Amino acid sequence: MSTLCYLNGEFLPLEEARIPVLDRGFIFGDGVYEVIPVFGRRPFRLQPHLARLARSLDAVGIRDPLNAATWPRLIATLIERNPFRDLSVYLQITRGVAPRNHAAPKDCQPTLFAMVSPMPPQTEVQPVAIATMADIRWQRCDIKAIALLPNVMARTAAVTAGAYEAVLFREDLLTEGASSNVFVVVDGVLRTPPHSGHILPGITRDTLVEALAGTPDAVQETDITRAEVLAAEEIWLTSSTRDVVPVGTLDGWPVGQGAPGPVYRRVMERYDAFKQRELAASA
Ligand code: PDD
């Protein structure tokens, strides 16, 4: 099915969208992106997503091509003009078109591209397989940069090994998945790595932390060692496109007593209620 996308001020069928080969996104991976989930045609956690996009743009020195009022309008128009009820909106901004030179030009007109994809139907949760791998990325993984070669290599190696996602370790410490954040339950305590330059500050991660604050399942944001991950009773992945997914096997070995575990089931009730309240409030 053809979808309608947006490129530099124009709405057009996705197959017809074109960018010049000298776009610095194509030449250098010089750009940032964002992925916003939409449920029942309502964006979920729109402001945190737009705030992260603004931080990414600022960190790499690309001018924001829109503003606080026009970003929500663009997203609303894409939702209206496409047929899906549950979808994700992909936004990409590159520094723009310029002769090839590593030094960023001062006066570049950013390229703004946006598209939508239908969200897979939210059916019964299926536990996924993960494969562990070395995290070979840079020190600014907090920027949502379009240059994703290490993530692509890790996820491809995971899929080749029969897994769904790669889970990454920097030296002995858990960082995140190739395109997800990671939570573990160790000795009954729910934990996730703290914000740093080694992980993307995932909006789903932060939402789960917020939804559970002050409850008996409050999340501890602490370093997590490889030994702790291997001994975890439960492991979950979070992302805007998959929400919270329990892990069934790690490098082929079952995780805990079988997924989804008791903490997952308990926490998901609270998380789903939080999500429904937020979506209702954004009407
Ligand atoms: N990826 N870590 C990385 C490296 C990611 O690429 C993502 C999301 C996450 C989870 O963040 P959030 O909860 O805000 O989606 C963590 C998106 C979905 C993607 O690249 O398609």
CSV table of N, CA, C and O and ligand atoms in Angstrom, one decimal, residues 33-35 37 49 52 90 137 141 144 148 151 165 176-181 199-206 238-243, ligand 1:
chain,number,residue,atom,x,y,z
A,33,TYR,N,17.4,11.6,13.7
A,33,TYR,CA,16.1,11.2,13.4
A,33,TYR,C,15.3,10.9,14.7
A,33,TYR,O,15.8,11.0,15.8
A,34,GLU,N,14.0,10.6,14.5
A,34,GLU,CA,13.1,10.4,15.7
A,34,GLU,C,12.1,9.4,15.2
A,34,GLU,O,11.7,9.4,14.0
A,35,VAL,N,11.6,8.6,16.1
A,35,VAL,CA,10.5,7.6,15.8
A,35,VAL,C,9.4,7.8,16.9
A,35,VAL,O,9.7,7.6,18.0
A,37,PRO,N,5.6,6.8,18.3
A,37,PRO,CA,4.5,5.9,18.1
A,37,PRO,C,3.1,6.6,18.2
A,37,PRO,O,3.0,7.6,18.9
A,49,HIS,N,9.4,13.2,22.8
A,49,HIS,CA,10.0,12.8,21.5
A,49,HIS,C,10.6,14.1,20.8
A,49,HIS,O,11.7,14.1,20.3
A,52,ARG,N,13.6,15.4,22.6
A,52,ARG,CA,14.8,14.6,22.3
A,52,ARG,C,15.3,15.0,20.9
A,52,ARG,O,16.6,15.1,20.7
A,90,TYR,N,8.2,8.5,11.4
A,90,TYR,CA,9.7,8.6,11.3
A,90,TYR,C,10.0,10.0,10.8
A,90,TYR,O,9.5,10.4,9.7
A,137,ARG,N,30.3,1.0,19.5
A,137,ARG,CA,29.8,2.4,19.1
A,137,ARG,C,30.6,3.5,19.8
A,137,ARG,O,31.5,3.2,20.6
A,141,CYS,N,26.1,8.0,22.1
A,141,CYS,CA,24.9,7.2,21.7
A,141,CYS,C,23.6,7.9,22.2
A,141,CYS,O,22.5,7.5,21.9
A,144,LYS,N,20.4,10.8,18.7
A,144,LYS,CA,19.7,9.9,17.9
A,144,LYS,C,20.1,10.1,16.4
A,144,LYS,O,19.4,10.7,15.6
A,148,LEU,N,24.1,4.6,11.6
A,148,LEU,CA,23.8,3.4,12.5
A,148,LEU,C,24.5,2.2,12.1
A,148,LEU,O,24.0,1.1,12.4
A,151,ASN,N,25.0,-0.5,14.8
A,151,ASN,CA,23.7,-1.1,15.2
A,151,ASN,C,23.2,-2.0,14.1
A,151,ASN,O,22.6,-3.1,14.4
A,165,GLU,N,17.0,-9.6,18.5
A,165,GLU,CA,17.7,-8.4,18.8
A,165,GLU,C,19.1,-8.7,19.4
A,165,GLU,O,19.3,-9.7,20.0
A,176,GLU,N,22.7,-1.3,25.8
A,176,GLU,CA,21.3,-1.3,25.3
A,176,GLU,C,21.2,-2.3,24.2
A,176,GLU,O,22.2,-3.0,23.9
A,177,GLY,N,20.1,-2.4,23.5
A,177,GLY,CA,19.9,-3.2,22.3
A,177,GLY,C,20.3,-2.4,21.1
A,177,GLY,O,20.6,-1.2,21.2
A,178,ALA,N,20.4,-3.1,19.9
A,178,ALA,CA,20.7,-2.4,18.7
A,178,ALA,C,19.7,-1.3,18.4
A,178,ALA,O,20.0,-0.3,17.8
A,179,SER,N,18.4,-1.5,18.7
A,179,SER,CA,17.4,-0.4,18.6
A,179,SER,C,16.4,-0.5,19.7
A,179,SER,O,15.2,-0.4,19.5
A,180,SER,N,16.9,-0.8,21.0
A,180,SER,CA,16.0,-0.9,22.1
A,180,SER,C,16.8,-0.6,23.4
A,180,SER,O,18.0,-0.8,23.4
A,181,ASN,N,16.1,-0.3,24.5
A,181,ASN,CA,16.7,-0.3,25.8
A,181,ASN,C,16.4,-1.6,26.5
A,181,ASN,O,15.5,-2.4,26.1
A,199,ILE,N,24.1,5.1,26.0
A,199,ILE,CA,22.8,4.7,25.6
A,199,ILE,C,21.9,5.8,25.1
A,199,ILE,O,22.2,7.0,25.4
A,200,LEU,N,20.9,5.4,24.2
A,200,LEU,CA,19.9,6.4,23.8
A,200,LEU,C,18.9,6.6,25.0
A,200,LEU,O,18.5,5.5,25.6
A,201,PRO,N,18.6,7.8,25.4
A,201,PRO,CA,17.6,8.0,26.4
A,201,PRO,C,16.2,7.6,25.8
A,201,PRO,O,15.5,8.5,25.3
A,202,GLY,N,15.9,6.4,25.9
A,202,GLY,CA,14.7,5.9,25.2
A,202,GLY,C,13.4,6.5,25.9
A,202,GLY,O,13.3,6.6,27.1
A,203,ILE,N,12.5,6.9,25.0
A,203,ILE,CA,11.2,7.5,25.6
A,203,ILE,C,10.4,6.4,26.3
A,203,ILE,O,9.8,6.6,27.3
A,204,THR,N,10.4,5.2,25.7
A,204,THR,CA,9.6,4.1,26.3
A,204,THR,C,10.3,3.7,27.6
A,204,THR,O,9.6,3.5,28.6
A,205,ARG,N,11.6,3.7,27.7
A,205,ARG,CA,12.4,3.4,28.9
A,205,ARG,C,12.0,4.5,30.0
A,205,ARG,O,11.6,4.1,31.1
A,206,ASP,N,12.0,5.7,29.6
A,206,ASP,CA,11.7,6.8,30.6
A,206,ASP,C,10.3,6.7,31.0
A,206,ASP,O,10.0,7.1,32.2
A,238,THR,N,12.7,-2.4,25.5
A,238,THR,CA,11.7,-1.4,25.3
A,238,THR,C,12.1,-0.6,24.0
A,238,THR,O,13.2,-0.3,23.8
A,239,SER,N,11.0,-0.2,23.2
A,239,SER,CA,11.2,0.7,22.1
A,239,SER,C,9.8,1.2,21.7
A,239,SER,O,8.8,0.6,22.0
A,240,SER,N,9.9,2.3,21.0
A,240,SER,CA,8.6,3.0,20.6
A,240,SER,C,7.8,2.1,19.6
A,240,SER,O,6.6,2.2,19.6
A,241,THR,N,8.5,1.2,18.8
A,241,THR,CA,7.8,0.4,17.8
A,241,THR,C,7.3,-0.9,18.4
A,241,THR,O,6.5,-1.5,17.8
A,242,ARG,N,7.9,-1.4,19.5
A,242,ARG,CA,7.5,-2.7,20.1
A,242,ARG,C,7.1,-2.6,21.5
A,242,ARG,O,6.7,-3.6,22.1
A,243,ASP,N,7.1,-1.4,22.1
A,243,ASP,CA,6.7,-1.2,23.5
A,243,ASP,C,7.6,-2.0,24.4
A,243,ASP,O,8.8,-1.9,24.3
B,1,PDD,N1,14.9,3.0,17.9
B,1,PDD,N2,18.2,2.5,21.8
B,1,PDD,C1,18.4,2.6,20.5
B,1,PDD,C2,19.8,2.5,20.0
B,1,PDD,C3,17.3,2.8,19.6
B,1,PDD,O1,17.5,3.0,18.3
B,1,PDD,C4,16.0,2.9,20.2
B,1,PDD,C5,14.8,3.2,19.3
B,1,PDD,C6,15.8,2.8,21.5
B,1,PDD,C7,14.5,2.9,22.2
B,1,PDD,O2,14.1,4.3,22.2
B,1,PDD,P1,12.5,4.7,22.2
B,1,PDD,O3,11.9,4.0,23.3
B,1,PDD,O4,12.6,6.2,22.3
B,1,PDD,O5,12.0,4.2,20.9
B,1,PDD,C8,17.0,2.6,22.3
B,1,PDD,C9,13.9,3.3,17.0
B,1,PDD,C10,12.5,2.7,17.4
B,1,PDD,C11,14.3,3.0,15.6
B,1,PDD,O6,15.5,3.2,15.4
B,1,PDD,O7,13.5,2.6,14.8
